[in-house]
Short mmCIF file of C-alpha atoms in Angstrom, two decimals:
data_model
loop_
_atom_site.label_atom_id
_atom_site.label_comp_id
_atom_site.label_asym_id
_atom_site.label_seq_id
_atom_site.Cartn_x
_atom_site.Cartn_y
_atom_site.Cartn_z
CA MET A 119 0.00 0.00 0.00
CA GLN A 120 1.37 3.39 -0.91
CA ARG A 121 2.12 5.51 2.09
CA LEU A 122 0.34 8.87 1.84
CA ILE A 123 0.99 10.41 5.23
CA ARG A 124 3.81 9.21 7.41
CA THR A 125 2.77 8.59 11.01
CA THR A 126 4.60 7.70 14.15
CA ALA A 127 3.65 6.30 17.53
CA VAL A 128 3.86 8.56 20.51
CA VAL A 129 7.14 7.97 22.30
CA LEU A 130 7.28 9.12 25.87
CA ILE A 131 10.96 9.24 26.76
CA ALA A 132 12.06 12.01 29.08
CA GLY A 133 15.48 13.56 29.28
CA ILE A 134 16.80 12.34 25.90
CA LEU A 135 18.09 15.06 23.59
CA PHE A 136 20.25 14.79 20.50
CA SER A 137 22.81 17.46 19.68
CA GLY A 138 22.60 18.74 16.14
CA VAL A 139 18.87 18.06 15.91
CA PRO A 140 16.95 21.36 16.11
CA LEU A 141 13.88 19.68 17.60
CA PHE A 142 12.67 19.34 21.14
CA ALA A 143 9.64 17.65 22.62
CA ASN A 144 6.52 19.60 23.40
CA ALA A 145 5.29 19.28 26.96
CA GLU A 146 2.18 20.26 28.86
CA GLU A 147 2.75 21.29 32.45
CA GLU A 148 0.37 19.84 34.99
CA ASN A 149 1.24 19.72 38.68
CA ASN A 150 4.83 20.48 37.61
CA ASN A 151 5.01 17.13 35.81
CA PRO A 152 5.57 17.49 32.05
CA LYS A 153 3.47 15.23 29.83
CA GLN A 154 5.06 14.79 26.42
CA ARG A 155 2.97 14.13 23.35
CA TYR A 156 6.10 13.15 21.47
CA SER A 157 9.82 13.31 22.07
CA ALA A 158 12.91 14.56 20.31
CA LEU A 159 13.84 10.89 19.89
CA ALA A 160 10.60 10.14 18.03
CA ILE A 161 11.17 12.98 15.59
CA HIS A 162 14.86 12.17 15.19
CA ASN A 163 14.10 8.53 14.32
CA TRP A 164 11.29 9.48 11.95
CA GLN A 165 13.36 11.74 9.73
CA LYS A 166 15.55 10.41 6.95
CA GLN A 167 19.10 10.51 8.24
CA THR A 168 22.23 10.99 6.17
CA LYS A 169 25.88 11.16 7.11
CA GLU A 170 26.68 13.10 3.97
CA GLU A 171 27.34 16.81 4.04
CA PRO A 172 25.21 18.91 1.67
CA VAL A 173 26.93 20.33 -1.38
CA TRP A 174 24.76 23.41 -1.04
CA SER A 175 22.74 24.68 1.90
CA ALA A 176 21.19 28.02 2.82
CA VAL A 177 18.70 29.42 5.29
CA VAL A 178 15.77 31.16 3.66
CA SER A 179 17.05 34.68 4.29
CA ASP A 180 20.39 33.89 2.56
CA ALA A 181 19.16 31.66 -0.26
CA GLY A 182 18.18 34.38 -2.73
CA ILE A 183 14.59 33.19 -2.64
CA PHE A 184 11.72 34.91 -4.42
CA HIS A 185 8.19 34.43 -3.08
CA ASN A 186 5.58 35.15 -5.73
CA GLY A 187 8.19 37.29 -7.48
CA LYS A 188 9.28 39.27 -4.40
CA ALA A 189 12.65 38.80 -2.69
CA VAL A 190 12.51 37.15 0.75
CA SER A 191 14.54 38.64 3.61
CA GLU A 192 12.82 37.01 6.61
CA GLU A 193 14.17 33.94 8.43
CA THR A 194 11.25 31.81 7.22
CA VAL A 195 8.83 31.97 4.33
CA LEU A 196 5.23 30.75 4.24
CA LEU A 197 4.24 28.97 1.05
CA ASN A 198 0.46 28.83 0.94
CA GLU A 199 -1.45 26.80 -1.61
CA LYS A 200 -0.86 28.17 -5.16
CA ASP A 201 2.08 30.30 -3.96
CA GLU A 202 5.46 30.00 -5.68
CA LEU A 203 9.05 30.00 -4.44
CA THR A 204 12.02 30.40 -6.77
CA PHE A 205 15.74 30.05 -5.98
CA SER A 206 18.91 28.77 -7.64
CA VAL A 207 21.45 26.14 -6.65
CA ILE A 208 24.98 25.71 -8.00
CA VAL A 209 26.37 22.28 -8.86
CA ASN A 210 30.13 21.86 -9.28
CA GLU A 211 30.26 18.16 -10.16
CA ALA A 212 28.19 15.99 -12.46
CA GLY A 213 26.02 13.48 -10.61
CA LYS A 214 22.68 12.73 -9.03
CA TYR A 215 21.24 15.17 -6.51
CA ARG A 216 18.39 15.39 -4.02
CA LEU A 217 16.80 18.47 -2.49
CA SER A 218 15.76 18.63 1.16
CA ALA A 219 13.96 21.24 3.22
CA GLU A 220 13.61 22.22 6.84
CA TYR A 221 9.90 22.92 7.21
CA ARG A 222 6.68 22.64 9.13
CA VAL A 223 3.06 22.48 7.99
CA LYS A 224 0.67 25.29 8.86
CA ASN A 225 -3.02 24.49 9.47
CA PRO A 226 -2.56 20.97 8.08
CA LYS A 227 -5.22 18.88 6.40
CA SER A 228 -5.42 15.17 7.08
CA ILE A 229 -4.34 14.33 3.53
CA SER A 230 -0.98 14.05 1.84
CA SER A 231 0.89 17.16 0.77
CA GLN A 232 1.56 18.05 -2.83
CA ILE A 233 4.18 20.42 -4.22
CA SER A 234 5.05 20.99 -7.85
CA LEU A 235 8.85 20.99 -8.19
CA THR A 236 10.27 22.34 -11.46
CA VAL A 237 13.89 22.76 -12.53
CA GLY A 238 14.43 25.46 -15.14
CA GLU A 239 12.24 24.85 -18.19
CA GLY A 240 11.81 21.16 -17.38
CA GLU A 241 8.62 19.27 -16.70
CA PRO A 242 7.21 19.70 -13.17
CA VAL A 243 7.56 16.82 -10.74
CA ILE A 244 4.65 16.30 -8.37
CA SER A 245 6.41 15.93 -5.04
CA SER A 246 5.44 15.84 -1.39
CA LEU A 247 6.93 16.49 2.01
CA PRO A 248 6.04 14.07 4.81
CA ILE A 249 3.86 15.23 7.69
CA LEU A 250 4.51 13.89 11.18
CA TRP A 251 1.32 13.34 13.19
CA SER A 252 0.96 12.91 16.93
CA ASP A 253 -1.80 12.20 19.41
CA GLU A 254 -3.28 15.48 20.62
CA SER A 255 -2.99 14.41 24.26
CA SER A 256 -1.15 11.79 26.27
CA GLU A 257 -4.37 11.10 28.18
CA TYR A 258 -6.83 8.84 26.34
CA ALA A 259 -10.59 8.87 26.76
CA ARG A 260 -12.54 5.63 27.10
CA ASP A 261 -16.01 4.56 26.14
CA ARG A 262 -18.53 3.22 28.63
CA TYR A 263 -17.09 -0.27 28.23
CA GLY A 264 -13.60 0.85 29.18
CA ASN A 265 -12.15 0.68 25.65
CA ASP A 266 -9.67 3.33 24.59
CA LEU A 267 -11.07 5.80 22.05
CA LEU A 268 -9.02 6.81 19.05
CA PRO A 269 -7.23 10.06 19.92
CA LYS A 270 -7.40 13.16 17.76
CA GLN A 271 -4.31 13.57 15.59
CA ILE A 272 -2.42 16.83 15.14
CA ALA A 273 0.69 17.68 13.15
CA VAL A 274 3.80 18.42 15.20
CA GLU A 275 4.66 22.11 15.48
CA GLU A 276 8.44 21.78 15.27
CA PHE A 277 10.51 22.22 12.13
CA VAL A 278 11.56 18.89 10.62
CA CYS A 279 13.96 18.09 7.81
CA ASP A 280 13.30 15.70 4.95
CA TYR A 281 13.74 15.18 1.22
CA PHE A 282 11.17 16.17 -1.36
CA GLU A 283 9.55 12.85 -2.27
CA ASP A 284 8.27 11.72 -5.66
CA SER A 285 4.50 11.34 -5.24
CA ASN A 286 4.34 9.03 -8.26
CA SER A 287 6.92 6.54 -7.00
CA LEU A 288 5.71 3.38 -5.32
CA ASN A 289 7.65 3.92 -2.08
CA LEU A 290 7.75 7.73 -2.14
CA GLU A 291 11.44 7.79 -3.01
CA PRO A 292 13.27 11.14 -2.84
CA VAL A 293 13.11 13.16 -6.05
CA THR A 294 16.48 12.65 -7.77
CA PHE A 295 17.97 14.84 -10.50
CA GLU A 296 20.93 13.97 -12.71
CA TRP A 297 22.79 17.22 -13.35
CA ALA A 298 25.92 18.43 -15.08
CA PRO A 299 27.94 21.25 -13.46
CA GLY A 300 26.07 24.54 -13.59
CA GLU A 301 23.40 26.70 -11.99
CA TYR A 302 19.84 25.41 -11.73
CA GLU A 303 16.70 27.39 -10.96
CA ILE A 304 14.23 25.64 -8.65
CA ASN A 305 10.53 26.50 -8.61
CA LEU A 306 8.22 25.23 -5.88
CA THR A 307 4.45 25.65 -6.16
CA ALA A 308 2.25 24.47 -3.30
CA LYS A 309 -0.74 22.42 -4.46
CA ILE A 310 -2.00 20.87 -1.22
CA GLN A 311 -1.02 22.03 2.31
CA ASN A 312 0.66 25.24 3.46
CA PHE A 313 4.35 25.07 4.33
CA GLU A 314 6.66 27.29 6.33
CA PHE A 315 10.26 26.84 5.14
CA ARG A 316 13.40 27.71 7.09
CA LYS A 317 16.23 26.09 5.12
CA PHE A 318 17.01 24.24 1.89
CA SER A 319 19.88 21.82 1.22
CA LEU A 320 21.15 19.88 -1.76
CA TYR A 321 22.80 16.45 -1.40
CA LYS A 322 24.84 14.50 -3.92
CA VAL A 323 23.75 10.89 -4.11
CA THR A 324 26.59 8.53 -3.23
CA GLU A 325 26.57 5.44 -5.43
CA PRO A 326 27.12 2.14 -3.57
CA GLU A 327 30.55 0.63 -4.12
#
C-alpha cells in the first residue's frame, strides 16, 4: 500500500536530547510534571538521516529566494497553496542530486501534501513532504465499556527536515535529479497544504561501491 501520510507512535521518553537536531519535545505542564505528546527521539528517528554533508545549503534569508516574485529577507517563508518559491542552486560536479527542506506544515489537512517541483524549463515533478502526526494528548478517553477511544491527531509544530519525495513513486522515493555542473533554478508551487520553510539543502547521491 502506498504511504500517503507518514505517522509515528507517541514515544514518551524524558530527558533524551540529541545534539545537532533542532527539535525538542513539546510538553504540557500539569502539577509540575511534564506530559510529552512526542519526544525529540521520536522525531529524530522518523526523519531520513544521512551522514553526507550537503553540497549546497542556505537558510531562507540567505538563499536568494523569491516568493511570488518578491525577494525574501525574513528567516522563514510561508508557502500557501498556489504560492510560488524560486531560488537557484549551483552544482560543481556531475552526478545525481536530491533536495531537502527544513519545514513545518501550517493548518494541516489530514491528507498528503503536494508540491510541484520544477527545474528550469523542465517538466514539473509532483512531489510531497512528509507530515509527522501525533496524538493530541497523552491522556486517552474511554467509552462506557472501558475501551480506549481513538485520539485526535495533530501535526507536530516543530521544524523537521526531509527530502522532497516523488509522489508518483511506489515507495515515495526522494526526487532525484541527474545534473551536469552549472546553476539550476528551482521553482516550488504548493498544491495541497501550506508550508513554512526555514532552510534548503542539496545532497549529492553517493553510489554504492
